[in-house]
Coordinates of C-alpha atoms in Angstrom, one line a residue:
M1 CA 0.0 0.0 0.0
E2 CA 2.8 2.4 0.9
E3 CA 4.6 1.7 -2.3
S4 CA 1.4 2.3 -4.3
K5 CA 1.0 5.7 -2.6
R6 CA 4.6 6.6 -3.4
N7 CA 4.2 5.6 -7.0
L8 CA 1.1 7.7 -7.2
L9 CA 2.9 10.7 -5.7
D10 CA 5.8 10.2 -8.1
E11 CA 3.3 10.2 -11.0
E12 CA 1.6 13.3 -9.8
A13 CA 5.0 15.1 -9.4
K14 CA 6.1 14.1 -12.9
A15 CA 2.7 15.2 -14.3
S16 CA 3.0 18.6 -12.7
L17 CA 6.1 19.2 -14.7
D18 CA 5.2 17.3 -17.9
I19 CA 2.0 19.3 -18.5
W20 CA 4.2 22.4 -19.2
R21 CA 5.6 20.6 -22.3
Y22 CA 2.2 20.9 -23.8
V23 CA 1.7 24.5 -22.7
F24 CA 4.9 25.7 -24.4
G25 CA 5.8 22.8 -26.6
F26 CA 5.8 25.0 -29.7
A27 CA 8.8 27.0 -28.3
D28 CA 11.2 24.3 -29.5
M29 CA 10.1 24.7 -33.1
A30 CA 9.8 28.4 -33.0
A31 CA 13.3 28.9 -31.5
A32 CA 14.8 26.4 -34.0
K33 CA 13.1 28.3 -36.9
C34 CA 14.5 31.6 -35.6
A35 CA 18.0 30.1 -35.6
I36 CA 17.5 28.8 -39.1
D37 CA 16.1 32.1 -40.4
L38 CA 19.0 34.1 -38.9
K39 CA 21.5 31.5 -40.1
I40 CA 23.0 31.3 -36.6
P41 CA 24.7 27.9 -37.1
E42 CA 26.4 29.2 -40.3
A43 CA 27.5 32.4 -38.5
I44 CA 29.1 30.4 -35.7
E45 CA 30.7 27.9 -38.1
N46 CA 32.2 30.5 -40.3
H47 CA 33.4 32.9 -37.6
P48 CA 37.2 33.2 -37.5
S49 CA 37.4 32.9 -33.7
Q50 CA 35.8 30.1 -31.6
P51 CA 33.8 30.2 -29.4
V52 CA 31.7 33.2 -30.7
T53 CA 30.7 35.7 -28.2
L54 CA 27.3 37.2 -28.0
A55 CA 28.5 40.6 -29.3
E56 CA 30.3 38.9 -32.2
L57 CA 27.3 36.7 -33.0
S58 CA 24.7 39.6 -32.8
F59 CA 26.9 41.6 -35.2
A60 CA 27.3 38.6 -37.6
V61 CA 23.5 38.0 -37.8
S62 CA 22.4 41.6 -37.4
A63 CA 20.3 40.8 -34.3
S64 CA 19.4 42.6 -31.1
P65 CA 21.9 41.3 -28.4
S66 CA 19.3 41.2 -25.7
H67 CA 16.8 39.2 -27.7
L68 CA 19.5 37.0 -29.3
H69 CA 20.9 36.2 -25.8
R70 CA 17.4 34.9 -24.8
I71 CA 17.1 32.7 -27.9
M72 CA 20.6 31.3 -27.4
R73 CA 20.0 30.7 -23.7
F74 CA 17.0 28.6 -24.6
L75 CA 18.7 26.7 -27.4
V76 CA 21.8 26.1 -25.2
H77 CA 19.5 24.6 -22.5
Q78 CA 17.9 22.4 -25.2
G79 CA 21.3 21.1 -26.3
V80 CA 21.2 22.8 -29.8
F81 CA 24.3 25.0 -29.1
K82 CA 27.0 24.9 -26.5
E83 CA 28.1 27.8 -24.4
V84 CA 31.8 27.6 -23.3
P85 CA 34.5 29.9 -21.9
T86 CA 36.5 32.0 -24.3
K87 CA 40.2 31.3 -24.5
D88 CA 41.1 34.1 -22.1
G89 CA 38.5 32.9 -19.7
L90 CA 37.0 36.3 -19.3
A91 CA 33.7 35.6 -21.1
T92 CA 31.7 32.9 -22.7
G93 CA 30.8 32.1 -26.3
Y94 CA 28.9 29.8 -28.5
T95 CA 29.9 26.8 -30.5
N96 CA 28.0 24.5 -32.8
T97 CA 26.9 20.9 -32.0
P98 CA 26.0 18.0 -34.4
L99 CA 22.4 19.1 -33.8
S100 CA 22.9 22.8 -34.7
R101 CA 24.8 21.8 -37.9
R102 CA 21.7 19.9 -38.9
M103 CA 19.9 23.3 -38.9
M104 CA 22.2 24.9 -41.5
I105 CA 19.9 26.0 -44.3
T106 CA 22.8 26.5 -46.7
K107 CA 24.2 22.9 -46.2
R108 CA 23.3 20.2 -48.7
D109 CA 25.4 17.5 -47.0
G110 CA 22.8 14.8 -46.4
K111 CA 22.5 15.7 -42.8
S112 CA 20.7 19.1 -42.6
L113 CA 16.9 19.0 -42.2
A114 CA 16.6 22.8 -42.0
P115 CA 14.3 23.0 -45.0
F116 CA 12.1 20.5 -43.4
V117 CA 11.8 22.6 -40.2
L118 CA 10.9 25.6 -42.3
F119 CA 8.2 23.5 -44.1
E120 CA 6.7 22.2 -40.9
T121 CA 6.7 25.7 -39.3
S122 CA 5.2 27.4 -42.3
P123 CA 1.8 29.1 -41.7
E124 CA 0.2 26.8 -44.2
L125 CA 1.1 23.8 -42.1
I126 CA 0.7 25.2 -38.6
D127 CA -2.9 26.2 -38.8
P128 CA -4.3 22.7 -39.6
W129 CA -2.6 21.2 -36.6
L130 CA -5.0 23.3 -34.4
R131 CA -8.0 21.5 -36.0
L132 CA -7.2 17.9 -35.3
S133 CA -10.2 17.6 -33.0
S134 CA -12.5 18.4 -35.9
V135 CA -11.5 15.4 -37.9
V136 CA -11.2 13.1 -34.9
S137 CA -14.8 13.9 -33.8
S138 CA -16.3 13.7 -37.3
P139 CA -18.4 10.7 -38.4
A140 CA -16.6 7.7 -39.9
N141 CA -17.9 8.6 -43.4
G142 CA -15.6 11.6 -43.4
S143 CA -18.3 14.2 -43.9
H144 CA -16.2 16.8 -42.2
P145 CA -13.3 18.2 -44.4
P146 CA -9.8 17.3 -43.3
P147 CA -8.0 19.9 -41.2
F148 CA -5.8 21.2 -44.1
D149 CA -8.8 21.5 -46.4
S150 CA -10.9 23.1 -43.7
V151 CA -8.3 25.8 -43.2
H152 CA -7.3 26.4 -46.9
G153 CA -10.4 25.3 -48.8
K154 CA -8.3 22.9 -50.8
D155 CA -5.8 20.0 -50.2
L156 CA -2.1 20.5 -49.9
W157 CA -1.2 19.6 -53.5
A158 CA -3.8 22.0 -54.9
L159 CA -2.5 24.8 -52.7
A160 CA 1.1 24.1 -53.8
D161 CA -0.1 24.3 -57.5
D162 CA -1.6 27.7 -56.8
N163 CA 1.3 29.0 -54.7
P164 CA 4.8 28.6 -56.3
C165 CA 6.6 29.8 -53.1
F166 CA 4.9 27.2 -51.0
N167 CA 5.6 24.6 -53.6
D168 CA 9.3 25.5 -53.5
V169 CA 9.3 25.1 -49.7
I170 CA 7.8 21.6 -50.1
N171 CA 10.3 20.6 -52.8
E172 CA 13.2 21.8 -50.6
A173 CA 11.9 19.8 -47.6
M174 CA 11.5 16.6 -49.7
A175 CA 14.9 17.1 -51.3
C176 CA 16.7 17.4 -47.9
H177 CA 15.0 14.3 -46.7
T178 CA 16.0 12.5 -49.8
R179 CA 19.7 13.5 -49.3
L180 CA 19.4 12.0 -45.8
V181 CA 17.6 8.7 -46.5
V182 CA 18.4 7.5 -50.0
P183 CA 22.1 6.9 -49.4
R184 CA 21.1 4.7 -46.5
V185 CA 18.7 2.8 -48.8
A186 CA 21.5 2.4 -51.4
A187 CA 23.8 1.0 -48.8
A188 CA 21.3 -1.5 -47.5
C189 CA 19.9 -2.6 -50.8
H190 CA 23.0 -2.6 -53.1
D191 CA 22.3 -6.2 -54.2
L192 CA 18.8 -5.3 -55.3
F193 CA 20.1 -3.1 -58.0
E194 CA 22.4 -5.7 -59.5
G195 CA 21.1 -6.6 -63.0
V196 CA 18.6 -3.8 -62.9
A197 CA 18.8 -1.6 -66.1
T198 CA 15.9 0.8 -65.6
V199 CA 14.3 2.3 -62.4
V200 CA 11.2 4.5 -62.2
D201 CA 11.0 6.9 -59.2
V202 CA 7.2 7.3 -58.7
G203 CA 6.5 10.8 -57.3
G204 CA 10.1 11.7 -57.9
S205 CA 9.5 15.5 -57.8
T206 CA 12.7 17.4 -58.7
G207 CA 14.8 14.2 -59.4
E208 CA 16.9 14.3 -56.2
T209 CA 16.4 10.6 -55.5
L210 CA 17.5 9.4 -59.0
A211 CA 20.5 11.8 -59.0
I212 CA 21.8 9.8 -56.0
L213 CA 20.9 6.3 -57.3
V214 CA 22.4 6.7 -60.8
K215 CA 25.6 8.0 -59.2
E216 CA 25.7 5.0 -56.8
F217 CA 24.6 2.6 -59.6
P218 CA 25.9 4.1 -62.8
W219 CA 24.6 1.2 -65.0
I220 CA 21.0 2.3 -64.2
K221 CA 18.8 4.4 -66.5
G222 CA 16.5 6.4 -64.3
F223 CA 13.0 7.8 -65.1
N224 CA 11.8 10.5 -62.8
F225 CA 8.0 10.2 -62.9
D226 CA 5.6 12.8 -61.6
L227 CA 2.7 15.0 -62.6
P228 CA 3.4 17.1 -65.7
Q229 CA 3.5 20.4 -63.8
V230 CA 6.1 19.0 -61.4
I231 CA 8.2 17.6 -64.2
E232 CA 8.3 21.0 -65.9
V233 CA 10.6 22.3 -63.1
A234 CA 12.5 19.1 -62.5
Q235 CA 16.3 19.0 -62.7
V236 CA 18.0 17.9 -66.0
L237 CA 20.4 15.2 -64.9
D238 CA 22.7 12.8 -66.6
G239 CA 21.3 9.3 -66.8
V240 CA 17.8 10.5 -65.8
E241 CA 14.8 11.1 -68.0
N242 CA 11.9 13.2 -66.7
V243 CA 8.5 11.7 -67.5
G244 CA 5.1 13.4 -66.9
G245 CA 2.1 11.3 -66.0
D246 CA -0.3 10.2 -63.2
M247 CA 0.5 7.3 -61.0
F248 CA -3.2 6.6 -60.5
D249 CA -3.4 5.9 -64.3
S250 CA -0.2 4.0 -64.9
V251 CA 3.5 3.8 -64.2
P252 CA 6.1 3.6 -67.0
K253 CA 7.6 0.1 -67.7
C254 CA 10.9 -0.7 -65.9
D255 CA 12.9 -3.3 -64.1
A256 CA 12.3 -1.8 -60.7
V257 CA 10.0 0.9 -59.2
F258 CA 11.2 3.1 -56.4
V259 CA 8.6 4.9 -54.4
K260 CA 9.6 7.0 -51.3
W261 CA 7.3 8.8 -48.9
V262 CA 4.4 8.8 -51.4
L263 CA 2.1 6.0 -50.2
H264 CA 1.7 7.4 -46.7
D265 CA -0.1 10.4 -48.2
W266 CA -3.0 8.1 -49.3
G267 CA -5.7 5.9 -47.7
D268 CA -5.8 2.1 -48.3
K269 CA -8.0 2.3 -51.5
D270 CA -5.7 4.8 -53.2
C271 CA -2.6 3.1 -51.9
I272 CA -3.6 -0.2 -53.4
R273 CA -4.4 1.4 -56.7
I274 CA -0.9 3.0 -56.9
L275 CA 0.7 -0.3 -55.8
K276 CA -1.2 -2.2 -58.5
N277 CA 0.1 0.2 -61.2
C278 CA 3.6 -0.2 -59.8
K279 CA 3.3 -4.0 -59.9
E280 CA 2.1 -3.9 -63.5
A281 CA 5.1 -1.7 -64.5
V282 CA 7.7 -4.3 -63.6
P283 CA 8.5 -7.7 -65.3
P284 CA 6.5 -10.7 -64.0
N285 CA 9.4 -12.9 -62.8
I286 CA 12.1 -10.5 -61.6
G287 CA 10.2 -7.3 -61.1
K288 CA 10.3 -5.5 -57.7
V289 CA 9.0 -2.4 -56.1
L290 CA 11.1 -0.7 -53.4
I291 CA 8.9 1.2 -50.9
V292 CA 10.6 3.6 -48.5
E293 CA 8.1 4.3 -45.7
S294 CA 7.8 4.1 -41.9
I295 CA 6.5 1.0 -40.1
I296 CA 4.9 1.7 -36.8
R297 CA 5.2 -1.0 -34.1
D298 CA 2.1 -3.2 -34.0
Q299 CA 1.8 -3.2 -30.2
K300 CA 3.4 -1.8 -27.1
K301 CA 6.9 -2.9 -26.4
T302 CA 7.2 -6.1 -24.4
M303 CA 11.0 -6.0 -24.0
I304 CA 13.7 -3.5 -23.4
V305 CA 14.0 -1.2 -26.4
E306 CA 17.1 0.8 -27.3
D307 CA 16.8 4.5 -26.7
R308 CA 17.4 5.3 -30.4
D309 CA 14.7 2.8 -31.4
E310 CA 12.3 4.4 -29.0
K311 CA 13.1 7.9 -30.4
L312 CA 12.7 6.7 -33.9
E313 CA 9.3 5.3 -33.0
Q314 CA 8.3 8.6 -31.5
V315 CA 9.1 10.4 -34.8
R316 CA 7.0 7.8 -36.7
L317 CA 4.0 8.5 -34.4
M318 CA 4.5 12.3 -34.7
L319 CA 4.6 11.8 -38.5
D320 CA 1.3 10.0 -38.3
M321 CA -0.2 13.0 -36.6
G322 CA 1.1 15.1 -39.4
M323 CA -0.6 12.9 -41.9
M324 CA -3.9 13.4 -40.1
A325 CA -3.4 17.2 -40.0
H326 CA -2.1 17.7 -43.6
T327 CA -3.6 15.0 -45.8
S328 CA -7.2 13.8 -46.5
T329 CA -6.7 10.0 -45.9
G330 CA -2.9 9.6 -45.4
K331 CA -1.4 7.6 -42.5
E332 CA 1.6 5.8 -41.3
R333 CA 1.1 2.0 -41.2
T334 CA 1.9 -0.9 -39.1
L335 CA 3.4 -4.0 -40.6
K336 CA 0.0 -5.6 -40.5
E337 CA -1.5 -2.7 -42.4
W338 CA 1.3 -2.9 -45.0
D339 CA 0.7 -6.6 -45.4
F340 CA -3.0 -5.9 -46.2
V341 CA -2.3 -3.3 -48.9
L342 CA 0.5 -5.3 -50.5
N343 CA -1.6 -8.5 -50.6
E344 CA -4.6 -6.6 -52.0
A345 CA -2.3 -5.1 -54.7
G346 CA -1.4 -8.7 -55.7
F347 CA 2.2 -8.9 -54.8
A348 CA 3.6 -12.5 -54.4
R349 CA 5.8 -11.7 -51.4
Y350 CA 7.7 -9.0 -49.7
E351 CA 10.6 -8.4 -47.3
V352 CA 11.6 -5.5 -45.0
R353 CA 15.1 -4.1 -44.6
D354 CA 16.0 -1.8 -41.7
I355 CA 18.1 1.2 -42.5
D356 CA 18.4 2.5 -39.0
D357 CA 16.2 5.5 -39.7
V358 CA 12.6 6.6 -39.4
Q359 CA 11.8 4.8 -42.6
C360 CA 12.7 1.3 -43.7
V361 CA 12.6 -0.4 -47.1
I362 CA 9.8 -2.7 -48.1
I363 CA 10.8 -4.8 -51.1
A364 CA 7.6 -6.1 -52.8
Y365 CA 8.1 -8.8 -55.5
R366 CA 5.7 -9.2 -58.4

């Protein structure tokens, strides 16, 4: 009984602190966006003396010293930057960390996710988050418009078509994610590209994925496949042909299909339709479809889970909330849910490969 009381008191004490995370949870995103907007990580990285004092940093980024001090105090506390003594020991200054370097908007090194932060903190995406309750409480027949549509009067893709600046933000976010994850896929799936002459990237956008794949596997001819208006602004790349079309109608013939972070935007019915078209595009005996998506754990953990695995799972669950806020029917899927859509699409078998990231690779064989 005494132990039960102590546990209850511990839970109450923890809850009294945890609730503040939900009161001011947005502060993390807002402060990170501020650092990216001001290019604070770049200013620190490029400064001739290290660490960089507040006076030096405020001059470098043209910021108010008092306000910048408060932003940096918060971000140092959150572990984004470090504050250390200067060489003479008379003051303190700031240095970058591996995390702050991932907030460099000017870096295209396969680590920075700064464009993704700017995408997720854009006004177009913030407002729908505040209307999650409307879609959760709506009838199962979906009579209430999704949060994004409710705010903007159209879905995300239609808004992007009408707003070139917002479309650029989306493309940059997707490109930075591609630079992060596709090299991991290539390393984990090198054997799958042996003997493959042609690859179609479905929903390939600007062509960033195939740029990486044809460099890694130079014998491949890549076809960057997306809607005609997307292909109009796609990169011109050696070894890659840009092809306009609609994945709901058909997918160009090839030896292998690559589809990354596309299927989670759609409900099961649409997902199955896309997968069927992908299956029809590849040869009957050796054809395969490489799907780069998240897989949410089917049930609560029943054993000790590594801290990194637990943090990756948290990202997947947050991503699923994003799907609910920003798409009409999209969702992250469990392995059981992936099994359903793959079987319904008619694939003979599939396997899953871990790439030690938020996503994994599902290889579906025709």
